[in-house]
């Protein structure tokens, strides 16, 4: 179903972080941007669709009054809002928001770091664009920062702080199907496996709290009102977002899941884990019975690689890309 394409070389290898791959398709320019985090650097690659042109850029983690920051970057993710695309980088010191090509930093938000070192690490992780003008970012205290983003310029404001989670945020995702009928439009996950389902607006509203079972939920997605969550146990669970009803549980991997992605137009689901496997599944909804079915379609083994990032390169799931711990390349697969 998929075959391996030529890999894209990156300047540094990928760190072992959840969801360590960002992908943004720039259709008018026939380009795709990729981001991979290595320690305190984000490696950016702009790749032309014909595979002939590549350009590289590196973004350093930043903090005020310091020339070169050693603060570790936790995540880099593209946020596609209707009016603009932005790149959000989170670290132990704060949140940096860039233009999507990484050329200009438009906003910096510092995290409250304690004067004296504490047992609890401080960092930001979990990034999602929500609806027309919001970007949500999770932090290690369990809080979620909601930023209001104007259609242009750098006048980004912190509009709300959502304090529902008690453990560090691991990942967040907005409703990706484009359907206006879905009540829930954001799901957040934490280190205890707890999931919170939100409705965005002037004030975000908590719709549901789906309790975890003391196993970290490392990656989460929201599609057509269904929460798809990947766990350290290697399981994928599918919940109805608003009611919390468990639709399905799949023993998908033998080791810790690091990344999930959904191709919203086709309902393809990508899962990648420490067990060197990337699997492609198909989700189908049966509205009459209000159920979701999961079918396994394909798997690729990336030999001797602890996979840490996997993303579809388009909304149909025609191609996907994978990163692995200590690999200095982005591996690509395309449908045959």
XYZ file of C-alpha atoms in Angstrom:
336
model
C 0.000 0.000 0.000
C 2.897 2.375 0.811
C 6.460 2.313 -0.458
C 9.556 4.065 0.846
C 10.701 7.255 -0.875
C 14.051 9.024 -0.747
C 14.743 10.256 2.811
C 15.280 13.912 3.671
C 18.534 14.570 5.522
C 18.434 16.855 8.580
C 21.304 18.700 10.286
C 20.883 17.012 13.700
C 19.279 13.793 14.850
C 15.823 13.694 16.448
C 15.488 13.817 20.230
C 13.367 11.132 21.924
C 10.296 13.321 22.412
C 6.623 12.551 21.804
C 5.245 13.775 18.478
C 8.696 14.914 17.320
C 7.782 15.825 13.747
C 5.948 18.826 12.342
C 4.603 18.915 8.781
C 3.015 21.842 6.922
C 1.944 21.676 3.288
C 2.250 24.939 1.349
C 0.164 23.972 -1.697
C 0.443 27.261 -3.680
C 4.255 27.003 -3.596
C 4.331 23.193 -3.960
C 6.435 22.927 -0.817
C 6.270 21.017 2.446
C 7.905 22.275 5.637
C 9.197 19.745 8.173
C 10.423 20.365 11.731
C 12.358 18.003 14.012
C 13.597 18.886 17.514
C 17.155 18.097 18.605
C 18.029 19.199 22.190
C 17.833 23.037 22.115
C 17.466 23.349 18.316
C 14.593 22.972 15.851
C 15.749 21.614 12.471
C 13.556 22.988 9.693
C 13.541 21.665 6.140
C 11.598 23.116 3.247
C 11.204 20.419 0.571
C 9.833 20.931 -2.942
C 7.267 18.350 -4.056
C 9.403 17.241 -6.988
C 12.122 16.291 -4.485
C 14.748 18.446 -6.191
C 15.068 21.408 -3.821
C 15.703 21.427 -0.086
C 16.526 24.347 2.153
C 17.485 24.109 5.815
C 17.103 26.448 8.765
C 17.789 26.002 12.468
C 15.913 27.755 15.267
C 17.549 28.008 18.686
C 15.618 27.979 21.917
C 15.480 31.522 23.259
C 15.134 33.211 26.608
C 15.349 36.884 27.585
C 18.757 38.415 28.346
C 20.691 35.299 27.335
C 22.737 35.162 24.136
C 22.508 31.392 23.632
C 19.928 29.436 25.566
C 20.618 25.834 26.567
C 16.976 25.381 27.507
C 15.725 22.113 26.014
C 12.976 22.319 23.422
C 10.044 20.015 24.163
C 8.037 20.363 20.962
C 7.714 22.247 17.680
C 4.375 22.221 15.876
C 2.735 24.088 13.024
C -0.562 25.809 13.784
C -2.718 26.378 10.707
C -5.331 29.052 11.412
C -7.702 30.215 8.641
C -5.879 33.534 8.293
C -2.251 32.485 8.838
C 0.127 29.605 9.529
C 2.448 29.831 12.516
C 5.176 27.653 14.027
C 5.032 27.227 17.806
C 8.114 26.087 19.737
C 7.882 25.148 23.421
C 10.796 24.766 25.823
C 11.750 24.706 29.500
C 11.755 28.499 29.532
C 8.819 29.556 27.441
C 6.816 29.564 24.247
C 8.118 31.007 20.976
C 5.761 31.692 18.067
C 7.270 32.167 14.597
C 6.054 32.830 11.098
C 5.626 29.404 9.507
C 8.950 29.536 7.631
C 10.818 30.282 10.871
C 12.032 33.655 9.570
C 10.546 35.961 12.232
C 9.668 35.375 15.878
C 6.373 37.162 16.405
C 5.748 36.346 20.060
C 7.507 35.128 23.195
C 5.813 34.007 26.403
C 7.996 33.258 29.435
C 7.044 30.472 31.824
C 7.038 31.156 35.559
C 10.171 29.408 36.705
C 10.763 29.096 40.458
C 13.758 30.940 41.947
C 14.981 27.759 43.616
C 15.021 24.443 41.773
C 12.021 22.290 42.646
C 11.323 18.591 42.218
C 8.854 19.444 39.445
C 10.350 20.308 36.075
C 8.959 23.374 34.303
C 8.243 23.202 30.573
C 5.587 23.745 27.940
C 4.351 20.887 25.720
C 1.185 20.161 23.773
C 0.296 22.626 20.999
C -2.866 23.077 18.960
C -4.564 25.690 16.810
C -8.276 25.891 17.635
C -11.006 27.372 15.417
C -10.420 30.801 13.848
C -8.030 32.539 16.186
C -6.820 30.485 19.132
C -3.592 28.656 19.829
C -3.545 26.490 22.958
C -0.340 25.391 24.670
C -0.033 23.014 27.620
C 2.389 23.408 30.501
C 3.947 21.082 33.046
C 1.681 22.247 35.890
C -1.295 20.863 33.945
C -2.567 24.315 32.955
C -3.452 25.163 29.352
C -2.662 28.637 28.025
C -5.093 29.994 25.444
C -3.622 32.623 23.120
C -5.764 34.885 20.964
C -4.014 35.373 17.629
C -4.831 38.290 15.287
C -5.072 37.626 11.539
C -1.759 39.443 11.087
C 0.892 41.144 13.170
C 2.344 40.254 16.547
C -0.374 41.465 18.905
C -0.919 37.978 20.361
C -2.529 37.972 23.803
C -2.952 35.382 26.554
C -6.741 35.312 26.801
C -7.367 32.498 29.280
C -5.706 29.836 31.436
C -7.564 26.511 31.727
C -6.809 24.739 34.989
C -8.371 21.313 34.934
C -5.478 18.853 34.559
C -3.398 18.047 37.644
C -0.489 16.479 35.741
C 1.811 17.678 32.945
C 0.125 18.138 29.589
C 1.482 15.713 26.995
C -0.489 16.589 23.861
C -3.493 18.506 22.508
C -5.539 18.336 19.340
C -8.353 20.262 17.713
C -11.261 18.770 15.758
C -9.615 18.086 12.399
C -12.546 17.006 10.195
C -13.622 20.585 9.449
C -17.149 19.661 10.487
C -19.049 22.530 12.096
C -21.496 20.103 13.710
C -19.041 18.743 16.260
C -19.687 20.249 19.682
C -16.204 19.499 21.018
C -13.324 21.244 19.334
C -10.309 20.530 21.549
C -8.988 17.569 23.501
C -6.055 17.713 25.925
C -4.131 14.798 27.461
C -1.792 14.498 30.433
C 0.878 12.271 31.956
C -1.705 10.370 34.001
C -3.675 9.479 30.865
C -6.529 11.858 31.734
C -8.332 13.501 28.812
C -10.261 16.776 28.893
C -12.682 17.688 26.117
C -13.330 21.394 25.499
C -15.589 23.688 23.516
C -13.784 26.845 22.430
C -15.124 30.378 22.552
C -14.645 33.670 24.372
C -14.412 31.392 27.386
C -13.458 27.765 26.847
C -15.945 25.344 28.338
C -15.060 21.913 29.760
C -17.446 19.380 28.206
C -16.030 16.176 29.584
C -13.262 14.713 31.686
C -12.303 11.173 30.671
C -10.306 9.641 33.540
C -6.969 7.972 32.832
C -5.624 4.807 34.388
C -2.211 6.031 35.567
C -0.600 5.389 32.199
C 0.607 8.362 30.204
C -1.351 9.352 27.107
C 1.442 10.469 24.797
C -0.531 11.470 21.703
C -4.146 12.417 21.058
C -6.358 13.343 18.084
C -9.967 14.489 17.612
C -11.888 13.511 14.468
C -15.632 13.724 13.817
C -16.398 13.922 17.525
C -14.193 10.927 18.372
C -11.120 11.151 20.598
C -8.262 8.885 19.478
C -5.673 8.461 22.231
C -2.348 6.573 22.244
C -0.792 5.339 25.483
C 2.446 4.106 27.001
C 0.922 0.616 27.080
C 0.940 0.549 23.267
C -2.862 0.746 23.234
C -5.039 3.085 21.197
C -8.430 3.982 22.643
C -11.322 5.612 20.816
C -13.815 7.557 22.902
C -16.896 9.526 22.002
C -15.688 13.013 22.930
C -18.814 14.445 24.535
C -20.023 11.380 26.472
C -16.701 9.633 27.137
C -18.115 6.303 25.911
C -15.305 3.917 24.933
C -15.925 2.857 21.317
C -12.858 0.685 20.790
C -9.562 -0.347 22.297
C -6.751 -1.602 20.072
C -3.591 -3.315 21.242
C -1.683 -1.523 18.512
C 1.963 -1.710 19.585
C 4.256 -3.717 21.832
C 5.926 -0.631 23.278
C 5.212 2.989 24.145
C 3.277 4.932 21.475
C 5.042 8.183 20.578
C 2.858 9.618 17.852
C -0.602 9.477 16.289
C -1.921 11.341 13.261
C -5.164 11.396 11.286
C -5.731 12.176 7.614
C -9.064 14.006 8.062
C -10.454 13.500 4.549
C -9.912 9.731 4.370
C -10.165 8.716 8.036
C -6.724 7.077 7.951
C -4.968 6.858 11.320
C -1.196 6.632 11.703
C 0.381 5.220 14.876
C 4.099 4.992 15.637
C 5.893 3.566 18.638
C 9.136 2.520 20.292
C 8.633 -0.978 18.829
C 9.976 0.284 15.426
C 6.552 -0.045 13.809
C 4.440 2.527 12.016
C 0.907 1.284 11.428
C -1.853 2.668 9.233
C -5.473 2.084 10.295
C -8.794 3.104 8.799
C -11.501 4.650 10.975
C -15.098 4.464 9.808
C -18.184 5.914 11.453
C -21.573 4.216 11.469
C -23.986 7.043 12.371
C -26.997 4.699 12.709
C -25.405 2.758 15.564
C -23.210 5.680 16.673
C -20.161 3.427 16.513
C -16.615 3.681 15.188
C -14.794 0.811 13.547
C -11.028 0.429 13.235
C -9.382 -1.671 10.539
C -5.656 -2.333 10.227
C -4.404 -1.573 6.706
C -0.628 -1.455 6.643
C 2.550 -1.502 8.670
C 6.134 -0.477 8.073
C 9.027 -1.606 10.221
C 11.796 0.972 10.611
C 14.445 -1.496 11.753
C 16.300 -0.794 15.026
C 14.643 2.601 15.370
C 12.764 4.045 18.285
C 10.197 6.051 16.332
C 9.373 9.414 17.883
C 7.437 11.266 15.185
C 5.011 10.267 12.439
C 2.756 12.518 10.396
C 0.714 12.359 7.225
C 1.954 14.835 4.612
C -1.548 15.604 3.277
C -5.218 15.453 4.285
C -5.886 12.232 2.356
C -3.058 10.192 3.833
C -1.407 9.659 0.449
C 2.050 10.056 2.037
C 3.503 10.049 5.530
C 6.843 10.879 7.150
C 8.633 9.350 10.143
C 11.459 10.386 12.494
C 13.411 8.185 14.885
C 15.577 8.801 17.924
C 19.177 9.487 16.873
C 18.316 9.409 13.153
C 19.472 12.406 11.093
C 16.844 11.889 8.428
C 13.127 12.085 7.797
C 11.887 8.859 6.220
C 9.005 9.205 3.760
C 6.437 6.721 2.471
C 3.998 7.206 -0.404
C 1.018 5.148 -1.529
C 1.757 2.865 -4.438
